[in-house]
């Protein structure tokens, strides 16, 4: 008999890419220690000093291009054998795509794309690290990074909330859950269904349905896969 696979929704943050060499934001030595959000990650910053903002994301793009998916990204691909896996990521890197995951929703944009400043729906794949001032879209407007900046709307949030509300299992990996509306997605998940958190420094209030795997993503994902084998058996 062909049984429907349980729906496994995975909310990922910077921690899943840390072991690929991409800096997180709020850990010691994280990006927001070296930069002020209001200088590089808001529309006001862009309007005030677009070159500075452009350079900040050009540097981030170099580190993404030089990184490779790690064991945690790959473990999520393997889970597709037994689960209908949907990834909701706050990350702007493309490591889930390069690992081979099928269903990926980027809440905060994608660094390997540029976007028109005249029409937010006009995006382009980038083939190298740089967007330069003077690079224009087809409408003749300056290109900016395809990133959701602080204070901007998060167009994918309703879609993400729907995924979470339909999940049989929710897995949260490597996010400090400090940034809304992404952090609020947990409220859309049934408190009766299993919730897993993989994070070496978990910041979450205890709840009955929660299993915390207090490990880095690569090791933690191996453990999660073992635990999910049991879930498959119970089902
Ligand atoms: P944070 O830097 O806020 O949190 C990173 C999380 O990853 C923390 O909970 C760490 O404990 C955990 N972590 C660190 N190393 C890890 C490892 N090896 N394995 C697993 N977990 C590890 O990053 P996010 O929560 O993703 O938004 O940040 C959310 C948003 O804030 C980002 O998308 C970005 C940022 O400002 C925008 O720029 C709009």
Coordinates of C-alpha atoms and ligand atoms in Angstrom, one line a residue:
X1 CA 0.0 0.0 0.0
X2 CA 1.3 3.5 -0.9
X3 CA 1.0 5.4 2.4
X4 CA 1.2 9.3 2.3
X5 CA 4.5 10.5 3.7
X6 CA 4.2 12.6 6.9
X7 CA 4.8 16.3 6.3
X8 CA 8.0 17.5 7.9
X9 CA 8.5 21.3 7.9
X10 CA 12.0 22.6 8.8
X11 CA 12.7 26.2 9.8
X12 CA 16.4 26.9 9.4
X13 CA 18.5 29.9 10.4
X14 CA 22.1 30.9 10.2
X15 CA 23.3 28.1 12.5
X16 CA 22.7 25.4 9.9
X17 CA 25.3 27.1 7.6
X18 CA 27.8 27.9 10.4
X19 CA 29.7 24.6 9.8
X20 CA 30.0 25.6 6.1
X21 CA 31.9 28.6 7.2
X22 CA 29.2 31.3 6.9
X23 CA 29.1 33.6 9.9
X24 CA 25.9 33.7 12.0
X25 CA 24.5 37.0 13.2
X26 CA 24.1 37.0 16.9
X27 CA 26.7 34.5 18.2
X28 CA 30.0 35.9 19.7
X29 CA 31.9 37.1 16.7
X30 CA 28.7 37.1 14.6
X31 CA 28.0 39.6 11.8
X32 CA 26.0 42.0 13.9
X33 CA 29.0 42.5 16.2
X34 CA 31.0 44.0 13.3
X35 CA 28.2 45.9 11.6
X36 CA 25.2 47.9 12.7
X37 CA 21.9 46.7 11.2
X38 CA 20.8 50.3 10.6
X39 CA 24.0 50.9 8.5
X40 CA 23.7 47.9 6.2
X41 CA 20.3 46.1 6.4
X42 CA 17.5 48.7 6.1
X43 CA 16.0 50.6 3.2
X44 CA 17.1 53.8 4.9
X45 CA 20.7 52.6 4.9
X46 CA 20.4 51.9 1.2
X47 CA 19.0 55.3 0.5
X48 CA 21.8 57.0 2.5
X49 CA 24.8 55.0 1.3
X50 CA 24.0 52.4 -1.4
X51 CA 27.7 51.6 -2.1
X52 CA 28.3 50.6 1.6
X53 CA 25.2 48.4 1.5
X54 CA 26.1 46.9 -1.8
X55 CA 29.7 46.2 -0.6
X56 CA 28.4 44.5 2.6
X57 CA 26.3 42.1 0.5
X58 CA 29.0 41.6 -2.1
X59 CA 31.3 40.4 0.7
X60 CA 28.6 38.1 2.0
X61 CA 28.2 36.7 -1.5
X62 CA 31.9 35.8 -1.7
X63 CA 31.6 33.8 1.5
X64 CA 28.5 32.0 0.2
X65 CA 30.1 31.2 -3.2
X66 CA 33.2 29.8 -1.3
X67 CA 31.0 27.6 1.0
X68 CA 29.8 24.1 0.5
X69 CA 26.6 22.5 1.9
X70 CA 27.4 20.5 5.1
X71 CA 26.2 17.3 6.5
X72 CA 23.1 18.9 8.0
X73 CA 21.9 20.3 4.6
X74 CA 22.6 16.8 3.1
X75 CA 20.7 15.0 5.9
X76 CA 17.6 17.1 5.1
X77 CA 17.8 15.9 1.6
X78 CA 17.9 12.2 2.7
X79 CA 14.8 12.8 4.9
X80 CA 12.9 13.3 1.6
X81 CA 12.9 9.5 1.2
X82 CA 10.5 9.1 4.2
X83 CA 9.0 12.5 4.6
X84 CA 7.4 15.2 2.5
X85 CA 10.0 17.8 3.5
X86 CA 9.4 21.6 3.2
X87 CA 12.2 23.9 4.2
X88 CA 11.4 27.4 5.4
X89 CA 14.7 29.2 5.7
X90 CA 15.7 32.6 7.0
X91 CA 19.0 32.1 5.3
X92 CA 19.8 34.0 2.1
X93 CA 22.5 31.5 1.0
X94 CA 21.8 28.8 -1.5
X95 CA 23.2 25.8 0.4
X96 CA 19.8 24.0 0.7
X97 CA 19.5 24.3 -3.1
X98 CA 23.0 23.1 -3.7
X99 CA 22.5 20.2 -1.3
X100 CA 19.5 19.1 -3.4
X101 CA 16.5 19.9 -1.3
X102 CA 13.3 20.1 -3.3
X103 CA 11.0 22.5 -1.5
X104 CA 12.7 25.6 -0.2
X105 CA 11.0 28.9 0.7
X106 CA 13.4 31.8 1.5
X107 CA 11.8 34.2 4.0
X108 CA 14.5 36.8 3.8
X109 CA 15.5 36.7 0.2
X110 CA 18.3 35.2 -1.8
X111 CA 21.8 36.6 -1.9
X112 CA 22.6 35.0 -5.3
X113 CA 19.9 37.1 -6.9
X114 CA 19.7 40.8 -7.7
X115 CA 16.4 42.8 -7.7
X116 CA 15.2 45.9 -9.5
X117 CA 14.7 49.0 -7.4
X118 CA 11.8 49.9 -9.7
X119 CA 9.9 46.6 -9.5
X120 CA 10.4 44.1 -6.6
X121 CA 9.2 41.2 -8.7
X122 CA 11.9 41.7 -11.2
X123 CA 14.8 39.5 -10.0
X124 CA 17.9 38.1 -11.7
X125 CA 20.2 35.2 -10.9
X126 CA 23.7 36.3 -10.2
X127 CA 26.6 34.5 -11.7
X128 CA 29.4 36.2 -9.8
X129 CA 29.9 37.9 -6.4
X130 CA 29.2 41.5 -7.3
X131 CA 26.4 43.9 -7.9
X132 CA 28.0 47.2 -8.8
X133 CA 26.5 50.7 -8.6
X134 CA 25.5 51.4 -12.2
X135 CA 24.2 47.8 -12.8
X136 CA 20.7 48.3 -14.1
X137 CA 17.6 46.1 -14.5
X138 CA 15.7 45.9 -17.8
X139 CA 13.6 48.9 -16.8
X140 CA 16.8 51.0 -16.4
X141 CA 16.8 51.1 -12.6
X142 CA 19.7 50.3 -10.2
X143 CA 19.9 46.7 -9.1
X144 CA 20.0 46.0 -5.3
X145 CA 20.5 42.7 -3.5
X146 CA 17.4 40.5 -3.4
X147 CA 17.3 40.6 0.4
X148 CA 14.4 41.5 2.8
X149 CA 15.8 44.3 4.9
X150 CA 14.6 45.1 8.4
X151 CA 11.4 47.1 8.2
X152 CA 10.5 45.7 4.8
X153 CA 7.5 43.4 4.3
X154 CA 8.2 39.6 4.3
X155 CA 6.1 38.5 1.2
X156 CA 6.6 34.8 1.8
X157 CA 5.4 34.8 5.4
X158 CA 1.8 33.7 4.7
X159 CA 3.0 30.8 2.6
X160 CA 5.4 29.8 5.4
X161 CA 2.7 30.0 8.0
X162 CA 0.5 27.7 5.9
X163 CA 3.3 25.2 5.6
X164 CA 3.9 25.2 9.3
X165 CA 0.2 24.9 10.1
X166 CA -0.1 21.8 7.9
X167 CA 3.1 20.1 9.3
X168 CA 3.0 16.7 11.1
X169 CA 6.4 17.4 12.5
X170 CA 8.3 20.7 12.9
X171 CA 12.1 20.9 13.1
X172 CA 13.9 24.1 14.0
X173 CA 17.6 24.3 13.3
X174 CA 20.1 27.0 14.2
X175 CA 18.1 30.1 14.7
X176 CA 18.0 32.4 17.7
X177 CA 14.3 33.0 17.0
X178 CA 14.8 36.7 17.6
X179 CA 13.5 38.1 14.3
X180 CA 9.8 38.5 13.6
X181 CA 7.7 37.5 11.8
X182 CA 9.8 34.4 11.2
X183 CA 10.0 33.6 15.0
X184 CA 6.2 33.8 15.2
X185 CA 5.8 30.9 12.8
X186 CA 6.0 28.5 15.8
X187 CA 2.6 29.7 16.9
X188 CA 1.1 28.1 13.7
X189 CA 2.2 24.6 14.7
X190 CA -0.1 22.3 16.7
X191 CA 1.1 21.9 20.3
X192 CA -0.1 18.3 20.0
X193 CA 2.5 17.4 17.4
X194 CA 6.3 16.8 17.7
X195 CA 8.6 19.8 17.6
X196 CA 12.4 19.3 17.5
X197 CA 15.0 22.0 18.0
X198 CA 18.7 21.5 16.9
X199 CA 20.9 24.2 18.4
X200 CA 24.0 24.1 20.6
X201 CA 22.6 27.1 22.5
X202 CA 18.9 26.6 22.5
X203 CA 16.8 29.7 23.4
X204 CA 13.3 28.4 23.6
X205 CA 10.7 28.0 26.3
X206 CA 10.1 24.4 27.3
X207 CA 6.9 22.8 26.1
X208 CA 5.4 19.3 26.3
X209 CA 5.8 18.5 22.6
X210 CA 9.4 19.8 22.4
X211 CA 12.6 17.7 22.0
X212 CA 15.8 19.7 22.2
X213 CA 19.0 18.3 20.5
X214 CA 21.6 20.5 22.1
X215 CA 24.3 20.0 19.4
X216 CA 25.8 21.6 16.3
X217 CA 23.7 21.1 13.2
X218 CA 25.8 18.4 11.6
X219 CA 25.9 16.1 14.7
X220 CA 22.4 17.2 15.7
X221 CA 20.9 16.2 12.4
X222 CA 22.3 12.7 12.6
X223 CA 20.6 12.4 16.0
X224 CA 17.4 13.8 14.6
X225 CA 17.4 11.3 11.8
X226 CA 17.7 8.5 14.3
X227 CA 14.8 9.9 16.3
X228 CA 12.7 10.3 13.2
X229 CA 13.2 6.6 12.3
X230 CA 11.2 5.8 15.4
X231 CA 8.6 8.3 14.4
X232 CA 8.2 6.4 11.1
X233 CA 7.7 3.2 13.0
X234 CA 5.0 4.7 15.3
X235 CA 3.1 6.1 12.4
Ligands
LIG1 P1 21.3 34.2 14.7 O1 22.7 34.5 14.5 O2 20.4 35.1 15.3 O3 21.2 32.8 15.5 C1 22.0 31.7 15.1 C2 21.6 30.5 15.9 O4 22.4 29.4 15.4 C3 21.9 30.6 17.4 O5 20.7 30.1 18.1 C4 23.1 29.7 17.6 O6 23.1 29.1 18.9 C5 22.9 28.7 16.5 N1 24.2 28.1 16.1 C6 25.4 28.5 16.1 N2 26.3 27.6 15.6 C7 25.5 26.6 15.2 C8 25.8 25.3 14.6 N3 27.1 24.9 14.3 N4 24.8 24.4 14.4 C9 23.5 24.8 14.8 N5 23.2 25.9 15.3 C10 24.2 26.8 15.6 O7 20.7 33.8 13.2 P2 19.2 33.7 12.7 O8 18.3 33.3 13.8 O9 19.2 32.9 11.5 O10 17.9 38.6 8.8 O11 18.9 35.2 12.4 C11 17.6 35.5 11.9 C12 17.8 36.7 11.0 O12 18.5 37.8 11.6 C13 18.6 36.5 9.7 O13 17.9 35.9 8.7 C14 19.0 37.9 9.3 C15 19.4 38.4 10.7 O14 19.4 39.7 10.9 C16 18.0 39.6 8.0 O15 19.1 40.1 7.7 C17 16.7 40.2 7.6

